[in-house]
Tab-separated table of C-alpha atoms and ligand atoms in Angstrom:
chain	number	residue	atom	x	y	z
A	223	UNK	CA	6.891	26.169	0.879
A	224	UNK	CA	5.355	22.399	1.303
A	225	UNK	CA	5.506	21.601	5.200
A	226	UNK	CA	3.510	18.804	6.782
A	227	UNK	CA	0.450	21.247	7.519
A	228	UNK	CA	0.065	21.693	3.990
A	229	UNK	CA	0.045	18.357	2.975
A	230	UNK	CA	-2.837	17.794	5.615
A	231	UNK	CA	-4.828	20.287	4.064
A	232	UNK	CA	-4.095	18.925	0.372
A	233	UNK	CA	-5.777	15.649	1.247
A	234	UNK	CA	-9.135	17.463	2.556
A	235	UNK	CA	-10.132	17.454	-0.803
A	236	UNK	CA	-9.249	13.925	-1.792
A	237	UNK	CA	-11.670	11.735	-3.592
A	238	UNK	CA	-11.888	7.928	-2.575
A	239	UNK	CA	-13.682	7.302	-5.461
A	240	UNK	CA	-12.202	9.131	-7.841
A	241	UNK	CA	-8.893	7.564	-6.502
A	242	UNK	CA	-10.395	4.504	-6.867
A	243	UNK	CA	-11.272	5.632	-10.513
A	244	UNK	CA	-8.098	6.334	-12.027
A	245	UNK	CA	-6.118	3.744	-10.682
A	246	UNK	CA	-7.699	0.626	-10.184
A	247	UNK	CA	-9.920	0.033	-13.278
A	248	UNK	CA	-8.431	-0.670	-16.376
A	249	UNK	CA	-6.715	0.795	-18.645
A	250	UNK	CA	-3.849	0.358	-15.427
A	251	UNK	CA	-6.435	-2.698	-13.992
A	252	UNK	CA	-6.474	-4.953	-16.935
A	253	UNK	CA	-6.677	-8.109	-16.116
A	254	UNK	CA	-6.649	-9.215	-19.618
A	255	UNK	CA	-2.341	-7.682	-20.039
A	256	UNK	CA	0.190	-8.974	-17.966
A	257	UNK	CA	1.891	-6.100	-18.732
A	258	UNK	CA	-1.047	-3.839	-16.783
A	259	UNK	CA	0.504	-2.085	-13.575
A	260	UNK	CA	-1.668	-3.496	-11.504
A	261	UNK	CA	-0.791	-7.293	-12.494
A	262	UNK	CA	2.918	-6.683	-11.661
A	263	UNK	CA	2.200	-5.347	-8.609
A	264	UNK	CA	-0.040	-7.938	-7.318
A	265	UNK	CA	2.245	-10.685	-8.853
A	266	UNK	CA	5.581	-8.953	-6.566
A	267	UNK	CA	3.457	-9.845	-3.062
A	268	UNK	CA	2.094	-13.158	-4.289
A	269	UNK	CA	5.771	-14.476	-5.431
A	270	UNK	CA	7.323	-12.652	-1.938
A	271	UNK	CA	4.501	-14.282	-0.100
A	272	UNK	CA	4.359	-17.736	-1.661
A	273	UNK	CA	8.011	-17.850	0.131
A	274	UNK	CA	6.904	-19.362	2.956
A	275	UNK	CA	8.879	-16.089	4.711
A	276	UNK	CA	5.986	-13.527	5.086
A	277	UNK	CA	4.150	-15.286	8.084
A	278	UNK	CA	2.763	-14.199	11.680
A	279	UNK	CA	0.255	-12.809	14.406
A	280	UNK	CA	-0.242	-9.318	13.012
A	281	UNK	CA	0.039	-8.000	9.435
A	282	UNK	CA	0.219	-3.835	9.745
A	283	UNK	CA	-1.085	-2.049	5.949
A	284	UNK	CA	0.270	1.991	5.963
A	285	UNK	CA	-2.060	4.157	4.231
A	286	UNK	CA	-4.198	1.842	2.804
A	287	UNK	CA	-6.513	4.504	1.492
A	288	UNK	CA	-9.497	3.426	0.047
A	289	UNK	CA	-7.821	-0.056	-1.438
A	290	UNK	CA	-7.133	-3.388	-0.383
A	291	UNK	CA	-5.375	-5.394	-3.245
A	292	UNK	CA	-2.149	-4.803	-1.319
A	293	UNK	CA	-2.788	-7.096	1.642
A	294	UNK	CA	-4.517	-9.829	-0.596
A	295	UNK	CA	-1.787	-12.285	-0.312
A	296	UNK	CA	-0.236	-11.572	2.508
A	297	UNK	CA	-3.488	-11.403	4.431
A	298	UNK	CA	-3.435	-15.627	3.885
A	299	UNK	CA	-0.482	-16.260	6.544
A	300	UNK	CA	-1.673	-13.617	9.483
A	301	UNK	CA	-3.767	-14.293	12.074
A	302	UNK	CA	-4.638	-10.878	12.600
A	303	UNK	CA	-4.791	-7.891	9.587
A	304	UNK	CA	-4.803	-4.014	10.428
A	305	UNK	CA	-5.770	-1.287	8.014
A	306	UNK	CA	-4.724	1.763	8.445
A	307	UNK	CA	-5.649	5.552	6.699
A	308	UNK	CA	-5.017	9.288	7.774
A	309	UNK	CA	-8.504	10.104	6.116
A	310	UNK	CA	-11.732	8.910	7.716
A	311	UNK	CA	-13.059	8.966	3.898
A	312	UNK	CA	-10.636	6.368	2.971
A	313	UNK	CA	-11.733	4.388	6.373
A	314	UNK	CA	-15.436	4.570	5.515
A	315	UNK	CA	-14.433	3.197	1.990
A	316	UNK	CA	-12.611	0.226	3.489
A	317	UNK	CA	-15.519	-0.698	5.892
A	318	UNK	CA	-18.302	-0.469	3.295
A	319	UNK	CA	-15.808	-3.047	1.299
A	320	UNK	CA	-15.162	-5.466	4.509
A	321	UNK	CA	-19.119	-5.090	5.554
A	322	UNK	CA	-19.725	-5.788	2.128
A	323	UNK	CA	-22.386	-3.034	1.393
A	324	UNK	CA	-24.084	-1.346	-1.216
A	325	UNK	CA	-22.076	1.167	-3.069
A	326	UNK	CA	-18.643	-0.958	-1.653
A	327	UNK	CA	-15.935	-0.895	-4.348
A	328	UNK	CA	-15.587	-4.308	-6.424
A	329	UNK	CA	-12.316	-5.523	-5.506
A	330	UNK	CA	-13.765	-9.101	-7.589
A	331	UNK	CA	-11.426	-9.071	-10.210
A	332	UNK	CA	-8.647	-8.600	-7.772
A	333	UNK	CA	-9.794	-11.317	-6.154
A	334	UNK	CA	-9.927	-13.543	-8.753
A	335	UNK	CA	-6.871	-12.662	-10.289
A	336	UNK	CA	-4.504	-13.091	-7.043
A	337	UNK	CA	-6.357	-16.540	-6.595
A	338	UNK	CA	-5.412	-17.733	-9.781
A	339	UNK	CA	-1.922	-16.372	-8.825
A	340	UNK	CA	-1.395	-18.128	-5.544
A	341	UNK	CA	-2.811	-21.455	-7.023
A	342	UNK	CA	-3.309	-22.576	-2.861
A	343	UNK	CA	-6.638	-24.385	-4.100
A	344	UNK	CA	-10.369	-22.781	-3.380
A	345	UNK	CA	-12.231	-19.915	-4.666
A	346	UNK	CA	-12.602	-16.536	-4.579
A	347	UNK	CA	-15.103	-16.128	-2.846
A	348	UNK	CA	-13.900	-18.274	0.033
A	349	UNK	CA	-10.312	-16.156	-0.311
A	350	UNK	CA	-12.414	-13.002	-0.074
A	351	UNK	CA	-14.751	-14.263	2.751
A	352	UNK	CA	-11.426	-14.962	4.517
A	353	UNK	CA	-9.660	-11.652	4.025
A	354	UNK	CA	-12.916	-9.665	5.255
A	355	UNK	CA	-12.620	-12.076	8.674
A	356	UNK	CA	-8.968	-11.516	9.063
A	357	UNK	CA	-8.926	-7.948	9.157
A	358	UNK	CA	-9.865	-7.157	12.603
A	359	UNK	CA	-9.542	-3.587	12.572
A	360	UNK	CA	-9.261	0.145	10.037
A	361	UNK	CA	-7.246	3.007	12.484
A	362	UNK	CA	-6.246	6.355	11.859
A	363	UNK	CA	-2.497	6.899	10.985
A	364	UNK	CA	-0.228	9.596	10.719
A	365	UNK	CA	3.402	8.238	9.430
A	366	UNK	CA	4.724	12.151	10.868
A	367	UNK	CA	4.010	10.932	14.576
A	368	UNK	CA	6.708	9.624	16.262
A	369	UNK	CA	4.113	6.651	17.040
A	370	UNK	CA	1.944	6.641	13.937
A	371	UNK	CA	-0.971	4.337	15.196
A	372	UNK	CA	-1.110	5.912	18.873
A	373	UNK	CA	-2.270	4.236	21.807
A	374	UNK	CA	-3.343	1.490	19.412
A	375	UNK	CA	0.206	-0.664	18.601
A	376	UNK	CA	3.102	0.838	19.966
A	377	UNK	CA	6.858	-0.122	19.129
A	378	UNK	CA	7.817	-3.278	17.885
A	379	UNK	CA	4.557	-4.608	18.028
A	380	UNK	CA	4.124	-5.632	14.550
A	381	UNK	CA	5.281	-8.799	12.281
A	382	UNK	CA	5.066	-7.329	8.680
A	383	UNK	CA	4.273	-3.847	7.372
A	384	UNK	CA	3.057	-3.579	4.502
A	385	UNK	CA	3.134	-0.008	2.571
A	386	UNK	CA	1.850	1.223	-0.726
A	387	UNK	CA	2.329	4.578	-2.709
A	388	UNK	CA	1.560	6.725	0.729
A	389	UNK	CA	5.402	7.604	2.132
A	390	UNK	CA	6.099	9.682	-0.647
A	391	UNK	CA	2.653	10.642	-1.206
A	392	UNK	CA	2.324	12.246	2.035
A	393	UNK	CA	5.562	13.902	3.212
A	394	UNK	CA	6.117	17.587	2.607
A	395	UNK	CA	10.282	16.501	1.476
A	396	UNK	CA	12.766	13.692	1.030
A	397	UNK	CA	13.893	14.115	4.601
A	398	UNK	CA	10.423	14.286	5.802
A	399	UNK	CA	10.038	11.035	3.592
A	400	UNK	CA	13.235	9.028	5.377
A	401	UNK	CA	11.485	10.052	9.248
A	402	UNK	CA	7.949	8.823	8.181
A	403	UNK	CA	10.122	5.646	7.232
A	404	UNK	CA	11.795	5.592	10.716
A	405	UNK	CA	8.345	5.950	12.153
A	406	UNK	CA	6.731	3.450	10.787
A	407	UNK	CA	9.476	0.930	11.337
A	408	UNK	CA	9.280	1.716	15.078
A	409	UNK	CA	6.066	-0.444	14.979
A	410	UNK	CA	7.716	-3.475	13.198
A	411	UNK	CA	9.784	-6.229	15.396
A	412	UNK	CA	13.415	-6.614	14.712
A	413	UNK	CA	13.633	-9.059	11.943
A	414	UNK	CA	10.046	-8.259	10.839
A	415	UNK	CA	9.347	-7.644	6.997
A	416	UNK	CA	8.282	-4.585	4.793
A	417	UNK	CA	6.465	-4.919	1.733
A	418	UNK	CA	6.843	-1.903	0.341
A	419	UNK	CA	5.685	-0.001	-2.425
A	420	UNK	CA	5.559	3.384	-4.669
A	421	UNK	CA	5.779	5.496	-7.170
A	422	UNK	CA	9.163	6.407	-9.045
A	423	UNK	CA	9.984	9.495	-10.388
A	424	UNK	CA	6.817	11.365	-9.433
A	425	UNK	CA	5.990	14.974	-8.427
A	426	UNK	CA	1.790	14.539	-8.115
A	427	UNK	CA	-1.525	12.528	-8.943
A	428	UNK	CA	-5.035	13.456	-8.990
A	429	UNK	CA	-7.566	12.490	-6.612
A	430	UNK	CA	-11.070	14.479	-7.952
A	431	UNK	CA	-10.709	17.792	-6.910
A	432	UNK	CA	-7.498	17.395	-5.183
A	433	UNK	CA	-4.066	17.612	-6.960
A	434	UNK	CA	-1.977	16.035	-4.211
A	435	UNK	CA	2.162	16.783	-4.568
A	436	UNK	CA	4.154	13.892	-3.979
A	437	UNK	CA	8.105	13.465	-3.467
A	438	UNK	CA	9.626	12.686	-6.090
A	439	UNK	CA	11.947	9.461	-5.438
A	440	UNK	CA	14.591	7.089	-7.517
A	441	UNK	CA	15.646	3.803	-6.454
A	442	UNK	CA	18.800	4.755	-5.205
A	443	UNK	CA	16.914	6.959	-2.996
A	444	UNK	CA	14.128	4.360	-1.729
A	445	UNK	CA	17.565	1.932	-1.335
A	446	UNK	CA	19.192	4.612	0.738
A	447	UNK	CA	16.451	5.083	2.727
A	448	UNK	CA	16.036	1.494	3.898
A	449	UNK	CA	19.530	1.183	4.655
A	450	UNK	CA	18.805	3.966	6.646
A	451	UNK	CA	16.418	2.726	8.451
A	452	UNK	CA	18.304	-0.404	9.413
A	453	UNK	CA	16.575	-2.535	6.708
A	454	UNK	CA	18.285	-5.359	4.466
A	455	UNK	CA	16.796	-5.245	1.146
A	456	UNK	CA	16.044	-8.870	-0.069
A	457	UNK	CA	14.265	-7.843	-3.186
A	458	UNK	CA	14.282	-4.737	-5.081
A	459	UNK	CA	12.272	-4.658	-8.427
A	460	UNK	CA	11.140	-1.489	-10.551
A	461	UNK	CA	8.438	-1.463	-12.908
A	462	UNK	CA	8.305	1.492	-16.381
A	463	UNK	CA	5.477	2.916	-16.681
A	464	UNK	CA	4.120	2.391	-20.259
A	465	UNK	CA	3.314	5.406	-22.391
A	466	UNK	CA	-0.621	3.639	-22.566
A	467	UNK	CA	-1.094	3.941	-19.077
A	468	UNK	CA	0.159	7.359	-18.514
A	469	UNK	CA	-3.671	8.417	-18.828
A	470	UNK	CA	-3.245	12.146	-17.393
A	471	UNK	CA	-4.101	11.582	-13.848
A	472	UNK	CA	0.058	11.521	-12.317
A	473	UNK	CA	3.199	11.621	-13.582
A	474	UNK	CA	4.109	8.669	-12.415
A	475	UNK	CA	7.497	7.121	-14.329
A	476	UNK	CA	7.512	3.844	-13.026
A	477	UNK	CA	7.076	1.903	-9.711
A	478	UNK	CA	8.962	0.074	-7.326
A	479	UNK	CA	8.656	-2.439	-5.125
A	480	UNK	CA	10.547	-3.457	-2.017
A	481	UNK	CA	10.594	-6.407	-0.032
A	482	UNK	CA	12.846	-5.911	3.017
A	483	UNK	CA	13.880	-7.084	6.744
A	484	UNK	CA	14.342	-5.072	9.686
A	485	UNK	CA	18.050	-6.205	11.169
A	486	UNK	CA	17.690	-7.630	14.787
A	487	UNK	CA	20.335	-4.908	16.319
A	488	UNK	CA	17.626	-2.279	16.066
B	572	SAM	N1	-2.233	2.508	-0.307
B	572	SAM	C1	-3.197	2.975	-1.293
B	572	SAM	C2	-2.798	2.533	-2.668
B	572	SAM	O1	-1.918	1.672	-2.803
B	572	SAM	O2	-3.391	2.972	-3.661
B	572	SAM	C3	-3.414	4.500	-1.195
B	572	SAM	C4	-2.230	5.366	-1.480
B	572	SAM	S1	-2.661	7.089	-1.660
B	572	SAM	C5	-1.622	7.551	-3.001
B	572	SAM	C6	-1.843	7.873	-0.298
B	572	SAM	C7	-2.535	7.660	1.009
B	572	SAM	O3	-1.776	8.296	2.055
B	572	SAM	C8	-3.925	8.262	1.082
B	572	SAM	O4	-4.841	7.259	1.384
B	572	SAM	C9	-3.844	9.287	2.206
B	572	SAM	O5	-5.030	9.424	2.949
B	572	SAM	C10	-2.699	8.753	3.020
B	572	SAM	N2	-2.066	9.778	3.867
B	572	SAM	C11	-2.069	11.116	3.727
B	572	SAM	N3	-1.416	11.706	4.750
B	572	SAM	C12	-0.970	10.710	5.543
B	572	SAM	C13	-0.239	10.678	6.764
B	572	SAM	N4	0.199	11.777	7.345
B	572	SAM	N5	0.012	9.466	7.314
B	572	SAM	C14	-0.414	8.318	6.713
B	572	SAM	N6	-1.103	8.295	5.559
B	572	SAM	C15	-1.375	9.479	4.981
């Protein structure tokens, strides 16, 4: 029987750099195919950013594990940016990255890549300088709490979430999956946004040592689920995983992403 408790222990044994590893170098980070994972999702929050809609005071990233690429363009319209990870492994990787230090992943080719993208004028470096200022500050999180960041935000105290392959990572069952979705909207402000998203079709993925189960979802579900939780979806796009970069480490079918608006009546 998977319960919460379980999960918890599962991650004990995760890997940041392993993580890191099988994810976010090529074969799925190749900058040199379009068609790489990692280009589609970075393209889906440039185009929903470059909207002009994704703006405000405080920019909220769920589970950002040991990676940043997610907040890269949405970072550029916040005046304040807030990591967030459950594991204080994943929140050592993140502050090696934004105090630049040896050993820190290279997120360079990320960087590059999104600045191209965005086409705003300046470099990379000045993009990256930026996003290291902006993000003011890397807190536990626990999407099971009723208040997942604590004392630290409370309700409605956030413009845009932003959340990437951890719901359905993390919770134990679907209906575990749909709370952790209430919960973490409790922090967002009635007609905030969520960018979110995750993995379709999955049932685990490797971090190192630690085989880590994850809830397997469709997009009927994920759609249900933010109806649910009193969002409008404005964008819903799915990605198929290709057979070259199903490379033994998940068994990942495809991903989605999400771009939706929490209704004011909430
Ligand atoms: N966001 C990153 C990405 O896009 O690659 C990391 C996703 S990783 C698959 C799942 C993350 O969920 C891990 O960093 C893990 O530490 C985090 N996690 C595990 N339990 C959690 C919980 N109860 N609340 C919030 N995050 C949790």
């Amino acid at each position: 029987m998977s319960n919460i408790e379980s999960v918890a222990q599962s991650y004990q044994h995760f890997n940041p750099r392993a993580y890191l590893q099988n994810n976010y170098v090529p074969p799925r980070a190749d900058f040199s195919n379009e068609d790489s994972v990692v280009q589609w999702k970075l393209r889906c929050l440039a185009d929903t950013c470059a909207t002009g809609e994704i703006a405000g005071q405080t920019l909220v990233d769920i589970g950002s594990g040991p990676t940043i690429y997610q907040i890269l363009s949405a970072s550029e319209h916040f005046a304040e940016v807030v990591l967030t990870d459950y594991l204080e492994v994943n929140r050592a990787e993140l502050r090696r990255w934004l105090q630049d230090e040896p050993g820190a992943f290279d997120w360079s080719p990320y960087m590059k890549h999104v600045s191209k993208l965005e086409r705003t004028g300046g470099t990379w470096q000045e993009k990256q300088q930026r996003i290291r200022e902006r993000v003011k500050k890397v807190l536990p999180v626990d999407v099971h709490q009723s208040n997942p960041l604590g004392e630290e935000m409370g309700t409605a105290s956030v413009d845009t979430l932003v959340t990437t392959f951890c719901l359905e990572a993390c919770s134990p069952n679907l209906q575990m999956f749909n709370k952790a979705l209430g919960n973490i909207t409790s922090l967002l402000k009635p007609g905030g946004h969520l960018l979110f998203i995750g993995a379709l079709e999955e049932s685990y993925y490797l971090a190192g040592e630690a085989k880590l189960n994850v809830v397997p979802v469709t997009e009927e579900i994920v759609r249900n689920a933010l109806s649910d939780a009193s969002y409008k979806i404005k964008e819903f796009k799915t990605y198929v995983m290709p057979p070259a970069l199903k490379v033994g480490v998940d068994d990942v079918n495809g991903v989605f992403f999400a771009w939706a608006q929490k209704q004011d009546s909430q």
